[in-house]
Short mmCIF file of C-alpha atoms and ligand atoms in Angstrom, two decimals:
data_model
loop_
_atom_site.label_atom_id
_atom_site.label_comp_id
_atom_site.label_asym_id
_atom_site.label_seq_id
_atom_site.Cartn_x
_atom_site.Cartn_y
_atom_site.Cartn_z
CA MET A 1441 -167.61 92.94 1.94
CA THR A 1442 -165.03 92.57 4.66
CA GLY A 1443 -166.07 92.91 8.31
CA ASN A 1444 -165.34 91.97 11.89
CA LEU A 1445 -165.68 88.42 13.16
CA VAL A 1446 -167.40 88.57 16.55
CA VAL A 1447 -167.30 85.41 18.64
CA ALA A 1448 -169.61 85.67 21.65
CA SER A 1449 -169.93 83.14 24.50
CA LEU A 1450 -169.29 80.26 22.09
CA SER A 1451 -169.46 76.86 23.79
CA ALA A 1452 -169.21 73.30 22.49
CA ARG A 1453 -169.20 69.83 23.99
CA TYR A 1454 -168.25 66.35 22.94
CA GLY A 1455 -170.65 64.36 25.14
CA PRO A 1456 -169.48 65.04 28.69
CA ILE A 1457 -166.35 66.92 27.58
CA ARG A 1458 -166.74 70.68 27.60
CA ALA A 1459 -164.29 71.52 24.82
CA LEU A 1460 -165.22 75.24 24.51
CA ASN A 1461 -166.46 77.27 27.42
CA GLU A 1462 -168.05 80.67 26.69
CA VAL A 1463 -165.32 81.84 24.35
CA SER A 1464 -165.58 85.51 23.33
CA PHE A 1465 -163.28 87.70 21.23
CA GLU A 1466 -163.38 89.91 18.14
CA VAL A 1467 -161.25 89.90 15.01
CA PRO A 1468 -161.37 93.41 13.48
CA SER A 1469 -161.65 93.64 9.71
CA GLY A 1470 -158.31 93.38 7.88
CA THR A 1471 -156.42 92.04 10.90
CA ILE A 1472 -154.97 88.70 11.97
CA THR A 1473 -155.83 87.09 15.29
CA ALA A 1474 -153.81 84.06 16.37
CA VAL A 1475 -155.52 81.44 18.52
CA LEU A 1476 -152.86 79.77 20.63
CA GLY A 1477 -152.76 77.08 23.29
CA ALA A 1478 -151.34 73.69 24.17
CA ASN A 1479 -152.57 70.31 22.89
CA GLY A 1480 -156.24 69.83 23.69
CA ALA A 1481 -156.83 73.50 24.59
CA GLY A 1482 -159.78 73.66 22.18
CA LYS A 1483 -158.24 75.48 19.21
CA THR A 1484 -159.45 73.11 16.51
CA THR A 1485 -162.85 72.80 18.20
CA LEU A 1486 -163.14 76.60 18.14
CA LEU A 1487 -162.53 76.67 14.40
CA ARG A 1488 -164.79 73.70 13.73
CA THR A 1489 -167.56 75.33 15.75
CA ILE A 1490 -167.22 78.65 13.93
CA THR A 1491 -167.34 76.82 10.62
CA GLY A 1492 -170.44 74.86 11.62
CA LEU A 1493 -168.72 71.46 11.64
CA VAL A 1494 -169.30 71.10 15.37
CA CYS A 1495 -172.70 72.13 16.67
CA PRO A 1496 -172.36 74.83 19.36
CA SER A 1497 -174.01 74.25 22.71
CA GLY A 1498 -174.30 78.02 23.08
CA GLY A 1499 -173.13 81.36 21.73
CA THR A 1500 -172.56 82.81 18.27
CA ALA A 1501 -169.81 83.61 15.74
CA ARG A 1502 -171.08 86.55 13.71
CA TYR A 1503 -169.50 87.78 10.52
CA ASN A 1504 -171.19 90.72 8.81
CA GLY A 1505 -174.18 90.02 11.01
CA VAL A 1506 -174.51 86.35 9.99
CA ASP A 1507 -174.01 83.68 12.68
CA LEU A 1508 -171.62 81.34 10.87
CA ALA A 1509 -171.96 78.69 13.58
CA SER A 1510 -175.68 78.29 12.92
CA ILE A 1511 -175.75 78.05 9.12
CA PRO A 1512 -174.57 75.10 6.99
CA THR A 1513 -170.84 75.11 6.25
CA SER A 1514 -171.65 74.99 2.54
CA GLU A 1515 -173.25 78.45 2.87
CA HIS A 1516 -170.09 80.06 4.23
CA VAL A 1517 -168.49 80.65 0.85
CA ARG A 1518 -171.43 82.89 -0.11
CA HIS A 1519 -170.62 85.05 2.89
CA GLY A 1520 -166.97 85.42 1.88
CA VAL A 1521 -165.61 82.82 4.29
CA ALA A 1522 -162.89 80.31 3.39
CA HIS A 1523 -161.66 77.58 5.71
CA VAL A 1524 -158.34 75.77 5.46
CA PRO A 1525 -158.78 72.75 7.73
CA GLU A 1526 -156.06 70.97 9.67
CA GLY A 1527 -154.73 68.13 7.54
CA ARG A 1528 -155.14 70.31 4.45
CA GLY A 1529 -158.16 68.72 2.77
CA VAL A 1530 -156.98 68.90 -0.83
CA ILE A 1531 -158.44 66.30 -3.19
CA GLN A 1532 -155.62 63.89 -3.88
CA GLU A 1533 -156.98 62.48 -7.14
CA LEU A 1534 -157.31 65.90 -8.79
CA THR A 1535 -154.48 67.88 -10.30
CA VAL A 1536 -153.13 71.02 -8.70
CA GLU A 1537 -155.01 73.16 -11.20
CA GLU A 1538 -158.28 71.24 -10.75
CA ASN A 1539 -158.02 71.71 -6.97
CA LEU A 1540 -157.52 75.44 -7.49
CA ARG A 1541 -160.50 75.61 -9.85
CA LEU A 1542 -162.64 74.05 -7.13
CA GLY A 1543 -161.88 77.11 -5.05
CA GLY A 1544 -163.76 79.19 -7.62
CA LEU A 1545 -166.80 76.92 -7.75
CA PHE A 1546 -169.13 79.58 -6.36
CA ARG A 1547 -167.76 82.46 -8.39
CA ARG A 1548 -169.39 83.43 -11.64
CA ASP A 1549 -166.64 85.50 -13.22
CA ARG A 1550 -164.62 82.99 -15.23
CA ALA A 1551 -161.96 85.52 -16.14
CA GLY A 1552 -161.64 86.50 -12.49
CA ILE A 1553 -161.22 82.86 -11.44
CA ARG A 1554 -158.53 82.40 -14.09
CA SER A 1555 -156.62 85.43 -12.87
CA SER A 1556 -156.97 84.33 -9.20
CA ILE A 1557 -155.53 80.92 -10.15
CA ASP A 1558 -152.67 82.63 -11.99
CA GLU A 1559 -152.02 84.81 -8.93
CA VAL A 1560 -151.85 81.75 -6.67
CA LEU A 1561 -149.47 79.99 -9.08
CA GLU A 1562 -147.33 83.10 -9.06
CA LEU A 1563 -147.38 83.23 -5.24
CA PHE A 1564 -146.36 79.57 -4.99
CA PRO A 1565 -143.90 78.68 -7.77
CA PRO A 1566 -143.71 74.98 -6.75
CA LEU A 1567 -147.42 74.72 -7.54
CA ALA A 1568 -146.93 76.35 -10.94
CA GLU A 1569 -144.31 73.75 -11.80
CA ARG A 1570 -146.68 70.95 -10.80
CA ARG A 1571 -149.97 72.38 -12.00
CA ARG A 1572 -150.87 69.33 -14.09
CA ARG A 1573 -149.76 66.74 -11.53
CA SER A 1574 -152.22 65.10 -9.19
CA ALA A 1575 -152.19 66.42 -5.65
CA HIS A 1576 -151.09 63.09 -4.18
CA THR A 1577 -147.65 63.59 -5.76
CA LEU A 1578 -147.07 66.81 -3.77
CA SER A 1579 -144.97 67.14 -0.64
CA GLY A 1580 -146.64 68.12 2.63
CA GLY A 1581 -145.54 71.74 2.21
CA GLU A 1582 -146.84 71.90 -1.36
CA ARG A 1583 -150.17 70.43 -0.29
CA GLN A 1584 -150.44 73.10 2.36
CA MET A 1585 -149.70 75.76 -0.26
CA LEU A 1586 -152.42 74.21 -2.43
CA ALA A 1587 -154.95 74.23 0.43
CA VAL A 1588 -154.23 77.90 1.15
CA GLY A 1589 -154.20 78.69 -2.60
CA ARG A 1590 -157.55 77.01 -3.16
CA ALA A 1591 -159.06 79.02 -0.31
CA LEU A 1592 -157.70 82.22 -1.88
CA VAL A 1593 -159.23 81.43 -5.29
CA ALA A 1594 -162.63 81.66 -3.58
CA ARG A 1595 -161.65 85.33 -3.00
CA PRO A 1596 -162.63 85.30 0.68
CA THR A 1597 -162.89 88.27 2.96
CA LEU A 1598 -162.58 86.06 6.06
CA LEU A 1599 -159.95 83.32 6.12
CA LEU A 1600 -160.01 80.64 8.84
CA LEU A 1601 -156.77 78.68 9.03
CA ASP A 1602 -156.16 75.60 11.16
CA GLU A 1603 -152.48 74.95 11.89
CA PRO A 1604 -151.04 76.00 8.51
CA SER A 1605 -147.52 75.30 9.80
CA LEU A 1606 -148.24 71.69 10.77
CA GLY A 1607 -145.49 69.43 9.45
CA LEU A 1608 -143.94 72.17 7.32
CA ALA A 1609 -140.29 73.14 7.03
CA PRO A 1610 -139.64 76.48 8.81
CA ARG A 1611 -138.91 78.15 5.45
CA VAL A 1612 -142.30 77.14 4.00
CA THR A 1613 -144.04 78.15 7.24
CA ALA A 1614 -142.39 81.56 7.02
CA GLN A 1615 -143.50 81.94 3.37
CA ILE A 1616 -147.11 81.10 4.20
CA MET A 1617 -147.14 83.39 7.24
CA SER A 1618 -145.75 86.31 5.29
CA LEU A 1619 -148.29 85.72 2.52
CA ILE A 1620 -151.11 85.84 5.08
CA ARG A 1621 -149.67 89.09 6.46
CA ARG A 1622 -149.50 90.63 2.99
CA LEU A 1623 -153.08 89.63 2.17
CA ALA A 1624 -154.42 91.01 5.43
CA SER A 1625 -152.67 94.33 4.85
CA ALA A 1626 -153.18 94.67 1.09
CA GLN A 1627 -156.68 93.22 0.67
CA ARG A 1628 -158.11 93.84 4.14
CA LEU A 1629 -158.52 90.11 4.57
CA THR A 1630 -159.71 89.21 8.08
CA VAL A 1631 -157.82 86.18 9.38
CA LEU A 1632 -158.31 83.77 12.27
CA LEU A 1633 -155.12 81.75 12.55
CA VAL A 1634 -155.19 78.70 14.81
CA GLU A 1635 -151.63 77.66 15.55
CA GLN A 1636 -149.66 75.55 17.94
CA ASN A 1637 -146.51 77.15 16.59
CA ALA A 1638 -146.93 80.27 18.73
CA ARG A 1639 -143.69 81.85 17.65
CA SER A 1640 -144.51 81.97 13.94
CA ALA A 1641 -148.15 82.92 14.54
CA LEU A 1642 -147.16 85.81 16.81
CA SER A 1643 -144.68 87.03 14.21
CA VAL A 1644 -147.54 87.94 11.83
CA ALA A 1645 -150.61 88.35 14.04
CA ASP A 1646 -152.03 91.65 15.27
CA ARG A 1647 -153.73 90.07 18.25
CA ALA A 1648 -153.57 86.78 20.11
CA VAL A 1649 -156.13 84.80 22.03
CA VAL A 1650 -154.80 82.06 24.30
CA LEU A 1651 -157.01 79.10 25.14
CA GLN A 1652 -156.61 76.73 28.06
CA LEU A 1653 -159.08 73.91 28.69
CA GLY A 1654 -161.58 75.52 26.33
CA LYS A 1655 -161.49 78.96 27.98
CA VAL A 1656 -159.92 82.24 26.92
CA VAL A 1657 -157.18 82.89 29.49
CA LEU A 1658 -155.64 85.80 27.66
CA ALA A 1659 -156.48 88.17 24.79
CA ASN A 1660 -153.98 90.87 23.94
CA ASP A 1661 -152.01 92.41 21.11
CA ALA A 1662 -149.57 89.92 19.62
CA ALA A 1663 -146.48 92.03 20.27
CA SER A 1664 -147.24 92.19 24.01
CA VAL A 1665 -147.78 88.43 24.16
CA ALA A 1666 -144.54 87.80 22.28
CA ALA A 1667 -142.63 90.20 24.54
CA ASP A 1668 -143.89 88.81 27.86
CA GLU A 1669 -141.49 86.02 28.71
CA GLY A 1670 -143.31 84.83 31.83
CA LEU A 1671 -146.57 84.59 29.97
CA ARG A 1672 -145.02 82.82 27.02
CA HIS A 1673 -143.39 80.36 29.35
CA HIS A 1674 -146.55 79.76 31.35
CA TYR A 1675 -149.10 79.40 28.55
CA LEU A 1676 -147.16 78.82 25.41
CA GLY A 1677 -144.06 76.97 26.54
CA TYR A 1678 -141.34 78.67 24.59
CA GLN A 1679 -138.69 81.29 25.04
CA ILE A 1680 -137.15 83.63 22.50
CA ASP A 1681 -133.91 81.64 22.66
CA GLY A 1682 -135.86 78.65 21.36
CA ALA A 1683 -135.62 76.53 24.53
CA VAL A 1684 -138.42 73.96 24.72
CA HIS A 1685 -140.30 73.83 28.00
CA ARG A 1686 -142.95 71.26 27.35
CA PRO A 1687 -142.39 67.53 27.17
CA SER A 1688 -144.73 67.22 24.18
CA GLY A 1689 -146.09 69.42 21.44
CA ARG A 1690 -144.54 71.31 18.59
CA TRP A 1691 -142.89 74.22 20.29
P1 ATP B 1094 -154.50 69.98 19.20
O1 ATP B 1094 -153.59 71.08 18.86
O2 ATP B 1094 -153.84 68.83 19.91
O3 ATP B 1094 -155.37 69.54 18.05
P2 ATP B 1094 -156.61 71.64 20.22
O4 ATP B 1094 -156.25 72.83 21.02
O5 ATP B 1094 -156.96 71.86 18.78
O6 ATP B 1094 -155.48 70.56 20.34
P3 ATP B 1094 -159.10 70.24 20.38
O7 ATP B 1094 -158.69 69.23 19.35
O8 ATP B 1094 -160.09 71.26 20.01
O9 ATP B 1094 -157.82 70.97 20.97
O10 ATP B 1094 -159.62 69.44 21.67
C1 ATP B 1094 -160.25 70.07 22.80
C2 ATP B 1094 -160.77 68.97 23.74
O11 ATP B 1094 -161.82 68.24 23.10
C3 ATP B 1094 -159.72 67.96 24.14
O12 ATP B 1094 -159.99 67.57 25.46
C4 ATP B 1094 -159.97 66.80 23.18
O13 ATP B 1094 -159.57 65.58 23.75
C5 ATP B 1094 -161.48 66.87 23.01
N1 ATP B 1094 -161.91 66.41 21.68
C6 ATP B 1094 -161.52 66.91 20.49
N2 ATP B 1094 -162.16 66.28 19.48
C7 ATP B 1094 -162.98 65.35 20.05
C8 ATP B 1094 -163.91 64.39 19.56
N3 ATP B 1094 -164.13 64.26 18.25
N4 ATP B 1094 -164.56 63.63 20.46
C9 ATP B 1094 -164.36 63.76 21.79
N5 ATP B 1094 -163.49 64.66 22.33
C10 ATP B 1094 -162.82 65.44 21.49
#
């Protein structure tokens, strides 16, 4: 069952470093929220805390009433949650198809798993061509498709994505973003999309949350964030004309 993700006063530390500071926001069911911010803003920590990989020092991340941050990550799949971590996390030694089958590990309907795998192969033709090759032979973009595809085979209702555009060609990024948009609209998939590529994330998101030094400095609808040049310049470091305003980062 799909539902809202409600993050409330979520905090996390790495020793003395306060990486997340009372972060609160809500992702309504069937919508996409982009989490944006510069290097070190706390985006990955936010996702890792929601997924239980980093222990919170306070707060909750509730999905359908279950605090995801306080249960083992391995339990998340039973609650309809799939996580695509930064760096992709596909198993290099397995074939494309074996990786996809892993996505269905906790499903019981064999026929359903088969048809989900077929759907993913249809969505990503490069994966269909390479279905019997091991994942280590794939390009970065294909591996990202595989990571997203494997998450989809689990048939999630909440999808947590960490930097899906990292290292990808703009065309592949655009394909993945438009797929996420379609799934949110057609299947009421709830999506939390952590991205440093603010432009592409804002192009598909309904809402945006901007982090700075572990705090929410802005939460608004994505179109308003994209349209506000001063704000984009100040927090996100890009302009519509594509000019780069930060010395580092992937803007
Ligand atoms: P990036 O896009 O560069 O990954 P980010 O917004 O995802 O940045 P985080 O990686 O969450 O930011 O980092 C938030 C803060 O926590 C930073 O100050 C970072 O240096 C620190 N940090 C992140 N991971 C660790 C860790 N394992 N140990 C100690 N400090 C960490």
